[in-house]
Coordinates of C-alpha atoms and ligand atoms in Angstrom, one line a residue:
M1 CA 17.6 98.0 61.3
E2 CA 19.7 98.3 64.5
E3 CA 20.0 101.8 65.9
I4 CA 22.5 102.9 68.5
K5 CA 22.7 106.2 70.3
A6 CA 26.2 107.2 71.3
D7 CA 28.0 110.2 72.5
I8 CA 31.0 109.4 70.5
L9 CA 31.5 107.0 67.5
I10 CA 35.0 106.1 66.6
L11 CA 35.8 104.4 63.3
G12 CA 39.1 102.4 63.3
S13 CA 41.2 100.7 65.9
G14 CA 44.8 101.6 65.0
G15 CA 46.9 103.9 67.1
A16 CA 44.5 106.8 66.4
G17 CA 41.3 105.0 67.1
L18 CA 42.5 103.3 70.3
F19 CA 44.0 106.4 71.8
A20 CA 40.9 108.4 70.9
A21 CA 38.7 105.8 72.7
L22 CA 41.0 105.7 75.8
H23 CA 41.2 109.5 76.0
A24 CA 37.5 110.1 75.4
Y25 CA 36.6 107.6 78.1
D26 CA 39.1 108.8 80.6
S27 CA 37.9 112.4 80.0
N28 CA 34.4 111.4 81.1
P29 CA 33.6 107.7 81.8
R30 CA 29.9 108.4 81.7
L31 CA 30.0 109.0 77.9
K32 CA 28.7 106.3 75.7
I33 CA 31.6 105.5 73.3
V34 CA 31.3 103.1 70.4
L35 CA 34.4 101.9 68.6
A36 CA 33.7 100.2 65.2
T37 CA 36.5 98.6 63.3
K38 CA 36.7 96.9 60.0
G39 CA 39.1 94.2 61.2
L40 CA 39.6 92.5 64.6
I41 CA 40.6 94.9 67.3
G42 CA 44.3 94.6 68.1
K43 CA 45.0 92.7 64.9
C44 CA 44.1 95.2 62.1
G45 CA 45.5 98.3 60.6
C46 CA 49.1 99.5 60.2
S47 CA 49.8 100.7 63.7
R48 CA 50.2 97.1 64.7
M49 CA 52.7 96.7 61.7
V50 CA 55.0 99.5 63.0
Q51 CA 58.4 98.0 63.0
G52 CA 61.0 100.7 63.4
G53 CA 59.6 102.7 66.2
Y54 CA 58.3 106.0 67.6
N55 CA 60.1 109.4 67.3
V56 CA 60.2 111.3 70.6
V57 CA 62.4 113.7 72.4
L58 CA 63.6 112.1 75.7
D59 CA 67.3 112.8 75.9
P60 CA 68.3 116.2 77.4
K61 CA 70.8 116.6 74.6
D62 CA 67.9 116.5 72.1
S63 CA 65.1 119.1 71.9
V64 CA 61.6 119.5 70.6
E65 CA 63.0 122.3 68.4
L66 CA 65.3 119.9 66.7
H67 CA 62.6 117.3 66.2
F68 CA 60.3 120.0 64.8
K69 CA 63.0 121.2 62.5
D70 CA 63.7 117.7 61.2
T71 CA 60.0 117.2 60.7
I72 CA 59.6 120.5 58.7
K73 CA 62.7 119.9 56.7
G74 CA 61.6 116.4 55.9
G75 CA 58.2 117.7 54.9
A76 CA 59.8 120.2 52.5
F77 CA 58.2 123.1 54.4
I78 CA 54.6 122.6 53.5
N79 CA 53.7 121.0 56.8
N80 CA 51.0 122.7 58.9
Q81 CA 53.6 124.0 61.4
E82 CA 51.1 124.1 64.3
L83 CA 50.3 120.5 63.8
A84 CA 53.9 119.5 63.6
W85 CA 54.7 121.5 66.7
T86 CA 51.9 119.8 68.5
L87 CA 53.3 116.4 67.4
V88 CA 56.8 116.9 68.8
N89 CA 55.5 118.5 72.0
D90 CA 52.9 115.8 72.8
A91 CA 55.0 112.8 71.8
P92 CA 56.9 112.7 75.1
K93 CA 53.6 112.8 77.0
R94 CA 52.3 109.8 75.0
I95 CA 55.4 107.7 75.5
H96 CA 55.2 108.5 79.3
E97 CA 51.6 107.5 79.3
M98 CA 52.3 104.3 77.4
E99 CA 55.0 103.3 79.9
T100 CA 53.2 104.4 83.1
K101 CA 49.5 103.9 82.3
I102 CA 49.1 101.6 79.3
G103 CA 51.7 99.1 80.2
C104 CA 54.1 99.2 77.2
F105 CA 57.7 98.2 77.6
F106 CA 60.3 99.6 75.3
D107 CA 63.9 98.5 74.9
R108 CA 66.3 100.0 77.4
R109 CA 69.9 100.9 77.6
E110 CA 72.2 99.3 80.2
D111 CA 71.7 102.3 82.4
G112 CA 68.0 101.8 82.4
R113 CA 67.0 104.7 80.1
I114 CA 64.8 104.0 77.1
H115 CA 66.9 103.1 74.1
Q116 CA 66.6 105.4 71.1
K117 CA 67.9 104.4 67.7
P118 CA 68.8 106.3 64.5
F119 CA 66.2 106.8 61.8
A120 CA 66.7 108.5 58.4
G121 CA 66.3 112.3 58.2
Q122 CA 66.9 112.8 61.9
S123 CA 69.6 115.0 63.5
F124 CA 69.4 113.0 66.8
D125 CA 68.8 109.3 67.5
R126 CA 65.3 109.6 68.9
T127 CA 63.4 106.5 67.8
V128 CA 61.9 104.5 70.7
H129 CA 61.2 100.9 69.9
R130 CA 60.5 97.4 71.1
G131 CA 62.9 95.3 69.0
D132 CA 61.6 95.7 65.5
L133 CA 58.0 94.9 66.4
T134 CA 57.1 98.1 68.2
G135 CA 53.5 98.3 66.9
I136 CA 52.5 95.0 68.4
E137 CA 53.6 96.2 71.8
I138 CA 51.7 99.5 71.6
I139 CA 48.5 98.1 70.0
A140 CA 48.3 95.0 72.1
R141 CA 48.6 96.9 75.4
A142 CA 46.2 99.7 74.3
T143 CA 43.7 97.1 73.2
D144 CA 43.8 95.5 76.6
Q145 CA 43.1 99.0 78.1
V146 CA 40.1 99.5 75.8
F147 CA 38.7 96.1 77.0
A148 CA 39.2 97.1 80.6
R149 CA 36.9 100.1 80.1
D150 CA 33.2 100.3 79.4
I151 CA 33.6 101.0 75.7
T152 CA 31.4 99.2 73.1
V153 CA 33.5 97.5 70.5
L154 CA 32.0 96.5 67.2
E155 CA 34.5 94.3 65.3
E156 CA 34.4 93.5 61.6
T157 CA 32.0 96.4 61.3
R158 CA 32.8 98.9 58.6
G159 CA 31.7 102.5 58.4
L160 CA 29.9 103.0 55.1
E161 CA 28.8 106.7 55.2
L162 CA 28.8 109.7 57.5
L163 CA 25.2 110.9 58.2
T164 CA 24.7 114.7 58.1
N165 CA 22.0 117.2 59.0
S166 CA 19.8 118.8 56.3
N167 CA 22.3 121.7 55.8
G168 CA 25.1 119.2 55.3
D169 CA 27.4 121.1 57.7
R170 CA 27.0 118.9 60.8
V171 CA 27.9 115.2 61.1
V172 CA 25.2 113.4 63.2
G173 CA 26.4 109.9 63.1
A174 CA 27.3 107.1 60.6
L175 CA 25.8 104.2 58.8
L176 CA 27.8 101.0 59.5
M177 CA 27.6 97.5 58.1
N178 CA 28.3 94.4 60.2
I179 CA 30.6 92.4 57.8
R180 CA 29.7 89.1 59.5
T181 CA 26.0 89.4 58.9
G182 CA 25.8 92.1 56.2
Q183 CA 23.2 93.9 58.4
F184 CA 23.2 97.7 58.6
I185 CA 23.6 99.7 61.8
V186 CA 22.7 103.3 62.3
V187 CA 24.7 105.2 64.9
N188 CA 23.4 108.5 66.0
A189 CA 26.4 110.2 67.6
K190 CA 27.1 113.7 68.9
A191 CA 30.7 113.4 67.6
V192 CA 32.3 111.1 65.1
I193 CA 36.1 110.4 65.0
V194 CA 37.3 109.0 61.7
A195 CA 40.6 107.1 62.1
T196 CA 40.6 104.5 59.3
G197 CA 44.1 105.0 58.1
G198 CA 44.4 106.2 54.5
S199 CA 44.5 104.4 51.1
A200 CA 48.1 103.6 50.0
S201 CA 46.9 100.1 49.3
M202 CA 45.5 101.3 46.0
Y203 CA 49.0 100.9 44.4
K204 CA 50.3 97.7 42.8
I205 CA 53.2 97.5 45.2
S206 CA 52.1 98.6 48.6
A207 CA 52.8 98.1 52.3
P208 CA 49.6 98.8 54.3
S209 CA 47.3 96.2 55.7
F210 CA 44.6 95.0 53.4
D211 CA 41.7 96.3 55.6
K212 CA 42.6 99.9 54.7
T213 CA 41.0 101.1 51.6
G214 CA 40.5 104.8 51.9
D215 CA 37.0 104.3 53.5
G216 CA 37.3 107.1 56.0
M217 CA 38.7 109.6 53.5
A218 CA 36.0 108.8 51.0
M219 CA 33.3 109.1 53.6
C220 CA 34.6 112.5 54.7
W221 CA 34.9 113.6 51.1
R222 CA 31.3 112.6 50.3
A223 CA 30.1 114.3 53.5
G224 CA 31.8 117.6 52.3
A225 CA 34.9 117.9 54.5
E226 CA 37.9 119.9 53.2
F227 CA 41.1 118.1 52.3
V228 CA 44.7 119.2 52.1
D229 CA 47.7 118.2 49.9
M230 CA 46.3 115.0 48.6
E231 CA 49.1 114.6 46.1
M232 CA 51.5 113.8 48.9
L233 CA 51.8 110.1 49.1
Q234 CA 54.9 108.4 50.4
F235 CA 56.8 105.5 48.8
H236 CA 59.0 103.6 51.2
P237 CA 62.3 102.7 49.5
T238 CA 62.6 99.1 50.6
G239 CA 59.5 97.0 50.0
L240 CA 60.3 93.3 49.8
L241 CA 60.0 91.8 46.3
A242 CA 58.6 88.3 46.6
G243 CA 56.9 87.5 43.3
K244 CA 53.2 86.9 43.6
S245 CA 53.5 86.3 47.4
R246 CA 51.3 88.6 49.5
L247 CA 54.6 89.6 51.3
S248 CA 55.5 91.5 48.2
G249 CA 55.5 95.2 49.0
S250 CA 55.8 94.7 52.8
V251 CA 58.3 97.0 54.3
L252 CA 61.9 96.2 55.3
E253 CA 62.2 98.8 58.0
E254 CA 64.1 102.1 57.9
G255 CA 66.3 101.1 60.8
L256 CA 68.1 98.7 58.4
R257 CA 69.4 101.7 56.4
G258 CA 69.9 103.6 59.7
A259 CA 72.2 100.8 61.0
G260 CA 74.3 100.9 57.8
G261 CA 72.4 98.8 55.2
R262 CA 73.5 99.6 51.7
L263 CA 71.6 99.7 48.4
Y264 CA 73.1 98.4 45.1
N265 CA 71.7 98.3 41.6
A266 CA 72.0 95.1 39.5
I267 CA 75.5 96.1 38.2
G268 CA 76.9 96.4 41.7
E269 CA 76.9 100.3 42.0
R270 CA 76.1 101.8 45.4
F271 CA 73.7 104.2 43.6
M272 CA 72.9 106.5 46.5
E273 CA 76.5 107.9 46.0
R274 CA 75.0 109.6 42.9
Y275 CA 71.7 110.8 44.4
D276 CA 72.7 112.0 47.9
P277 CA 76.5 111.6 48.4
E278 CA 76.3 113.1 51.9
R279 CA 73.6 111.1 53.5
L280 CA 73.7 108.0 51.2
E281 CA 71.2 105.4 52.3
R282 CA 70.3 107.6 55.4
S283 CA 68.7 110.2 53.1
T284 CA 65.0 110.8 53.4
R285 CA 62.5 108.3 52.1
D286 CA 61.4 110.3 49.1
R287 CA 64.9 110.6 47.8
V288 CA 65.9 107.0 48.3
A289 CA 62.6 105.7 46.9
R290 CA 63.0 107.9 43.8
A291 CA 66.7 106.9 43.4
G292 CA 65.7 103.2 43.4
Y293 CA 62.8 103.8 41.0
M294 CA 65.1 105.7 38.6
E295 CA 67.7 102.9 38.7
I296 CA 65.1 100.3 37.9
M297 CA 63.6 102.5 35.1
A298 CA 67.1 103.1 33.7
G299 CA 67.5 99.4 33.2
R300 CA 69.9 98.9 36.1
G301 CA 67.4 96.9 38.2
T302 CA 67.2 93.2 38.9
P303 CA 65.3 90.9 36.6
A304 CA 62.3 91.0 39.0
G305 CA 62.3 94.8 38.8
G306 CA 64.1 95.8 42.0
V307 CA 67.3 96.9 43.6
L308 CA 69.4 95.1 46.3
L309 CA 69.5 95.8 50.0
D310 CA 72.7 94.4 51.6
M311 CA 73.2 94.0 55.3
S312 CA 75.9 91.3 55.2
H313 CA 78.9 93.6 55.7
L314 CA 77.5 94.4 59.2
G315 CA 77.9 90.8 60.4
A316 CA 75.2 88.2 60.7
E317 CA 75.2 88.2 64.4
F318 CA 74.5 92.0 64.6
V319 CA 71.8 91.9 62.0
E320 CA 70.0 88.9 63.5
S321 CA 70.1 90.3 67.1
K322 CA 69.0 93.8 66.1
F323 CA 66.4 92.9 63.4
P324 CA 65.0 89.5 64.3
G325 CA 61.5 90.3 62.8
M326 CA 63.0 91.5 59.5
C327 CA 65.2 88.4 59.3
E328 CA 62.2 86.2 59.9
R329 CA 60.2 88.0 57.3
V330 CA 62.9 87.5 54.7
R331 CA 63.4 83.9 55.7
D332 CA 59.7 83.4 54.9
I333 CA 60.6 83.9 51.2
G334 CA 63.7 81.7 51.4
K335 CA 66.3 84.4 51.7
D336 CA 68.8 85.3 54.4
L337 CA 68.8 89.1 55.2
A338 CA 71.9 88.7 57.5
R339 CA 74.0 87.0 54.9
E340 CA 73.0 88.0 51.4
P341 CA 71.5 90.9 49.4
V342 CA 67.7 90.9 49.2
E343 CA 65.6 92.3 46.3
V344 CA 63.6 95.4 47.2
S345 CA 61.5 98.0 45.4
P346 CA 59.8 101.3 46.3
T347 CA 56.4 100.5 47.9
A348 CA 53.4 102.8 48.5
H349 CA 53.4 103.3 52.2
F350 CA 51.7 106.3 53.7
Q351 CA 49.4 109.2 52.8
M352 CA 50.6 112.6 54.1
G353 CA 47.6 114.3 52.5
G354 CA 44.2 114.0 54.1
V355 CA 41.3 115.7 55.8
R356 CA 42.2 119.2 57.0
I357 CA 42.2 119.4 60.8
D358 CA 43.2 121.8 63.5
V359 CA 45.4 120.9 66.5
N360 CA 42.4 119.4 68.2
C361 CA 41.4 117.3 65.2
Y362 CA 38.3 119.4 64.3
S363 CA 37.6 119.1 60.6
S364 CA 35.7 121.6 58.5
L365 CA 32.4 119.9 59.4
K366 CA 30.9 120.3 62.9
G367 CA 30.8 117.0 64.9
L368 CA 33.5 115.4 62.7
F369 CA 37.0 114.8 64.1
V370 CA 39.7 113.1 62.1
A371 CA 43.0 111.7 63.4
G372 CA 46.0 109.6 62.2
E373 CA 46.6 108.8 58.5
D374 CA 43.2 110.0 57.4
A375 CA 44.2 113.6 58.4
G376 CA 46.6 115.8 56.4
G377 CA 49.1 118.5 57.1
V378 CA 51.3 117.1 59.9
H379 CA 54.0 115.7 57.6
G380 CA 53.9 118.1 54.7
A381 CA 55.4 116.6 51.6
N382 CA 57.2 113.7 53.3
R383 CA 56.8 111.8 56.6
L384 CA 59.9 110.9 58.6
G385 CA 60.1 107.3 59.6
G386 CA 59.0 107.1 63.3
N387 CA 56.7 110.1 63.0
G388 CA 53.7 108.0 61.9
I389 CA 52.8 106.2 65.0
A390 CA 53.7 109.3 67.0
D391 CA 51.1 111.1 64.8
S392 CA 48.3 108.6 65.3
T393 CA 48.7 108.3 69.1
V394 CA 49.2 112.1 69.6
F395 CA 46.3 113.2 67.5
G396 CA 44.1 110.2 68.4
A397 CA 44.5 111.2 72.0
R398 CA 43.7 114.8 71.1
A399 CA 40.6 113.8 69.1
G400 CA 39.4 111.8 72.0
D401 CA 39.8 114.7 74.5
A402 CA 38.2 117.2 72.1
A403 CA 35.3 115.0 71.1
A404 CA 34.6 114.3 74.7
E405 CA 34.5 118.0 75.5
F406 CA 32.4 118.6 72.4
A407 CA 29.9 115.8 73.2
Q408 CA 29.3 117.1 76.7
S409 CA 28.1 120.5 75.4
Q410 CA 25.9 119.1 72.5
D411 CA 22.6 117.5 72.0
W412 CA 22.0 114.7 69.5
V413 CA 20.9 115.9 66.1
P414 CA 18.3 113.4 64.7
V415 CA 19.3 111.1 61.8
D416 CA 17.6 111.8 58.5
Q417 CA 15.9 108.4 57.6
V418 CA 15.7 109.4 53.9
Q419 CA 19.4 109.7 53.8
V420 CA 19.9 106.4 55.5
K421 CA 17.5 104.7 53.0
M422 CA 19.5 106.3 50.1
F423 CA 22.8 105.0 51.5
T424 CA 21.5 101.4 52.2
N425 CA 19.9 101.2 48.7
N426 CA 23.3 102.3 47.3
V427 CA 24.7 99.0 48.8
L428 CA 21.8 96.7 48.2
K429 CA 21.5 97.6 44.6
F430 CA 24.4 95.2 43.8
F431 CA 22.6 92.1 44.9
G432 CA 21.0 90.1 42.2
R433 CA 23.1 91.7 39.5
A434 CA 24.5 88.8 37.4
D435 CA 26.1 91.0 34.7
G436 CA 28.4 93.9 34.9
P437 CA 32.1 94.7 35.3
D438 CA 34.2 92.3 37.4
V439 CA 35.3 94.1 40.6
Y440 CA 38.5 92.1 40.9
Q441 CA 39.6 93.1 37.4
L442 CA 38.8 96.7 38.2
R443 CA 40.7 96.5 41.4
D444 CA 43.8 95.2 39.7
E445 CA 43.5 97.8 37.0
L446 CA 43.3 100.5 39.6
K447 CA 46.5 99.3 41.3
N448 CA 48.4 99.1 38.0
L449 CA 47.1 102.5 36.9
M450 CA 48.1 104.2 40.1
W451 CA 51.5 102.6 40.0
E452 CA 52.2 103.6 36.4
K453 CA 50.6 107.0 36.2
V454 CA 50.2 108.4 39.7
G455 CA 53.3 106.8 41.3
V456 CA 56.9 107.7 42.2
V457 CA 57.6 109.7 39.0
R458 CA 54.6 111.7 37.6
T459 CA 54.0 113.8 34.5
G460 CA 51.0 116.0 33.5
Q461 CA 50.2 113.7 30.6
K462 CA 50.2 110.6 32.7
L463 CA 48.1 112.2 35.4
E464 CA 45.5 113.4 32.9
Q465 CA 45.3 109.9 31.4
A466 CA 44.8 108.5 34.9
L467 CA 42.1 111.0 35.8
K468 CA 40.1 110.1 32.6
R469 CA 40.3 106.4 33.3
L470 CA 39.5 106.8 37.0
A471 CA 36.4 108.7 36.2
E472 CA 35.2 105.9 33.9
M473 CA 36.1 103.3 36.5
S474 CA 34.0 105.2 39.1
E475 CA 31.0 104.7 36.9
E476 CA 31.9 101.1 36.1
V477 CA 32.2 100.1 39.8
E478 CA 28.6 101.2 40.3
R479 CA 27.5 98.6 37.7
A480 CA 29.7 95.8 39.1
K481 CA 28.2 92.4 39.3
L482 CA 27.8 90.2 42.4
P483 CA 27.7 86.4 42.1
T484 CA 24.1 85.2 41.8
G485 CA 22.7 84.0 45.0
S486 CA 25.1 86.1 47.1
L487 CA 24.5 86.1 50.8
R488 CA 24.7 89.3 52.9
G489 CA 27.1 87.9 55.5
Y490 CA 30.9 87.9 54.8
N491 CA 30.3 88.8 51.2
L492 CA 33.8 89.3 50.0
A493 CA 32.8 90.6 46.5
L494 CA 30.4 93.1 48.0
N495 CA 33.1 94.4 50.4
E496 CA 35.6 94.6 47.5
I497 CA 33.1 96.8 45.6
L498 CA 32.7 99.0 48.6
N499 CA 36.5 99.2 49.0
L500 CA 37.1 100.0 45.4
R501 CA 34.4 102.7 45.3
N502 CA 36.2 104.4 48.2
Q503 CA 39.7 103.9 46.7
L504 CA 38.6 105.4 43.4
V505 CA 37.5 108.6 45.3
V506 CA 40.9 108.9 47.0
A507 CA 42.8 108.0 43.8
Q508 CA 41.0 110.9 42.0
L509 CA 41.9 113.3 44.7
V510 CA 45.5 112.2 44.7
A511 CA 45.8 112.5 40.9
A512 CA 43.9 115.8 40.6
S513 CA 46.0 117.4 43.3
A514 CA 49.2 116.0 41.7
L515 CA 48.2 117.5 38.4
Y516 CA 47.6 120.8 40.1
R517 CA 51.0 121.0 41.8
K518 CA 53.4 122.0 39.0
E519 CA 56.6 121.5 40.8
S520 CA 58.5 118.7 42.6
R521 CA 58.5 118.6 46.3
G522 CA 59.1 115.8 48.8
S523 CA 57.4 112.7 47.7
H524 CA 55.7 114.4 44.8
Y525 CA 58.0 114.3 41.8
R526 CA 56.9 115.7 38.4
E527 CA 59.3 114.8 35.6
D528 CA 57.9 117.7 33.7
F529 CA 58.5 120.1 36.6
P530 CA 61.5 118.5 38.3
E531 CA 62.6 121.5 40.5
T532 CA 61.1 122.7 43.8
D533 CA 59.6 126.1 43.2
N534 CA 59.4 128.0 46.5
Q535 CA 58.5 131.2 44.6
N536 CA 55.2 129.9 43.4
W537 CA 54.5 126.6 45.2
L538 CA 55.3 127.1 48.9
C539 CA 51.6 126.5 49.4
N540 CA 49.1 123.9 50.4
I541 CA 46.5 122.6 48.0
F542 CA 42.9 122.4 49.4
M543 CA 40.1 120.5 47.8
R544 CA 36.4 120.1 48.6
K545 CA 33.4 118.6 46.9
K546 CA 31.4 120.8 44.6
G547 CA 28.4 119.1 43.0
D548 CA 29.8 116.0 41.3
G549 CA 33.2 117.6 40.9
Y550 CA 35.5 119.5 43.2
F551 CA 36.8 122.9 44.1
I552 CA 40.6 123.2 44.3
E553 CA 42.7 126.2 45.5
T554 CA 46.1 126.9 46.9
R555 CA 46.8 128.9 50.1
P556 CA 50.3 130.0 51.1
V557 CA 51.9 127.9 53.9
K558 CA 51.7 129.6 57.2
L559 CA 55.4 129.8 58.2
T560 CA 54.5 130.5 61.8
R561 CA 57.7 129.0 63.4
L562 CA 60.3 128.2 60.8
R563 CA 61.0 129.5 57.3
P564 CA 63.2 127.9 54.6
E565 CA 65.7 130.7 54.9
D566 CA 66.1 130.0 58.7
V567 CA 67.4 126.6 57.9
A568 CA 69.4 127.5 54.8
A569 CA 71.1 130.3 56.7
K570 CA 72.7 127.9 59.3
Ligands
LIG601 C1 54.7 98.0 57.3 C2 54.6 99.3 58.0 C3 55.5 99.7 58.9 C4 55.4 100.9 59.5 N1 56.4 101.3 60.4 C5 56.3 102.5 61.0 C6 57.3 102.8 62.0 O1 58.3 102.1 62.3 N2 57.2 104.0 62.6 C7 56.1 104.9 62.4 O2 56.1 105.9 62.9 N3 55.2 104.5 61.4 C8 55.3 103.4 60.8 N4 54.3 103.0 59.9 C9 53.2 104.0 59.6 C10 52.2 103.8 60.7 O3 51.8 102.5 60.7 C11 51.0 104.7 60.5 O4 51.4 106.0 60.4 C12 50.0 104.6 61.6 O5 49.9 103.3 62.1 C13 48.6 105.0 61.2 O6 47.7 104.9 62.3 P1 46.2 105.0 62.1 O7 45.6 104.8 63.4 O8 45.9 106.3 61.4 O9 45.7 103.8 61.1 P2 45.9 102.3 61.3 O10 46.7 101.9 62.4 O11 46.2 101.7 59.9 O12 44.4 101.8 61.6 C14 43.3 101.9 60.7 C15 42.1 101.3 61.3 O13 40.9 101.6 60.6 C16 40.2 100.4 60.4 N5 39.3 100.7 59.3 C17 39.6 100.8 58.0 N6 38.4 101.0 57.3 C18 37.4 101.1 58.2 C19 36.0 101.4 58.1 N7 35.4 101.5 56.9 N8 35.3 101.4 59.2 C20 35.9 101.1 60.4 N9 37.2 100.9 60.5 C21 37.9 100.9 59.4 C22 41.2 99.3 60.2 O14 40.6 98.1 60.4 C23 42.2 99.7 61.3 O15 41.7 99.3 62.6 C24 54.4 101.8 59.2 C25 53.4 101.4 58.3 C26 53.5 100.2 57.7 C27 52.5 99.8 56.7

């Protein structure tokens, strides 16, 4: 088995993984840095899919205090305020770095200043963008920078498990699998940065790239890291509905509503007038998504189970010039976004919950750093559009800096070969198994189950039913069959089993935490507890592994900078 010794191992090559690699290397070019990614670098993950843009304070009339306040209000006050404060303060530094060091070009105004557009939930137009394909600009340039440095890149190589010391409190590396050959790789690392980007793809209608299946979160969970607010999962209000096409669920960006796009139900009502008369379609994502879902459930949806997004009143020329990428996406399914209403549905989009970190991305396990969507706390109960890519680049950079500092002061802790054997056996056991549950059926069942019982509108009863079935499915996946004569290399069924195993872990954390929170807040809506209850639930929910089960508890939110009454009073 191939063994690599590295100072720092990074899992994932989205905004968080790439910025972690660049910052770790630039902190100390003598460090041996290995970046392993499940997809092709520069082509995988959701950072590349970022359409709308990047929230950052650049205009003197704007302020980090305002950006912070919007973020905390959007997050319904359960954000970790120190993380949110770090986000808004570091974002200008990262945009400056991107333009001056990494080579990104963002759209500009006529006077030469960077153009900033409106996004929902913001009190100031602060979203920096490159047309409506901002992610490609950031990720392509950052990838070039990684290639320009002495960083070892392992593409199509997935992290399987984190390796720990005998006490289980120190991460000492990770077991990887080269997807092309099916061969295992052991990396003994002083520091591991997990940046694999969450698991929203476990829902029937979802927006993220298919390579993201909760691997990092599941690895961190099995290794014993603490998690926060796992119930908080965001549904974007305008996922494209395109029948069985793989484009179904893909996002029609927030800027469309920001620019004046309107939502109608099937009987022609502009339904946001009922749900948020003040902000209408520019209300926060959770509200607009729930409103759309309620309309569909009330029988006022389209035959395909959606609502309608209409841009036509803004003029075709405006829509086509401002949103060329969105128009092209909709043209792919034979519709014309600039001239006719398009069917959309809420779509699972982003996980606000995740591994608990501090401002330097230290997790509760020594040697384990987590950044981007795998980490929780920055966005509280709801992420503002434009704060996601800011999060991954800000905290990716911080994880890289902190891991570099950590690695310089540490020795390697040897890998436990018994543990490695146990983990490899846990993968190899599937080969030669002709009978057993079908992984594709299980995967489809998971997506439907999550959509129906752990989705936009939840109840205690539905969550309990989901948890029961998820536990059974977790056993079934361990008995899944692999086609006889399966080869190790590019084994799609095996990879699907490994994906599903991880998604089931994350799904159970989301459902258990959702059952625990007996109120509605941000993206978490309980039909049986429809009100926000600051008296009892202005708190975060923490979970960690305990034997085969889990330990769950609440702790009051630390309102270090802003309290709900400060906002209400104004
Ligand atoms: C369609 C869409 C549009 C969006 N638009 C915006 C926007 O306009 N503005 C905004 O702020 N946010 C937006 N977001 C959210 C934003 O994309 C995310 O917040 C952010 O990109 C997450 O970055 P990340 O680095 O954590 O993960 P990602 O960029 O998703 O990267 C995850 C990486 O981990 C790799 N990986 C997965 N599993 C493994 C494994 N087992 N081992 C190794 N590597 C692994 C993947 O291949 C990938 O390289 C959008 C999201 C989507 C889906």
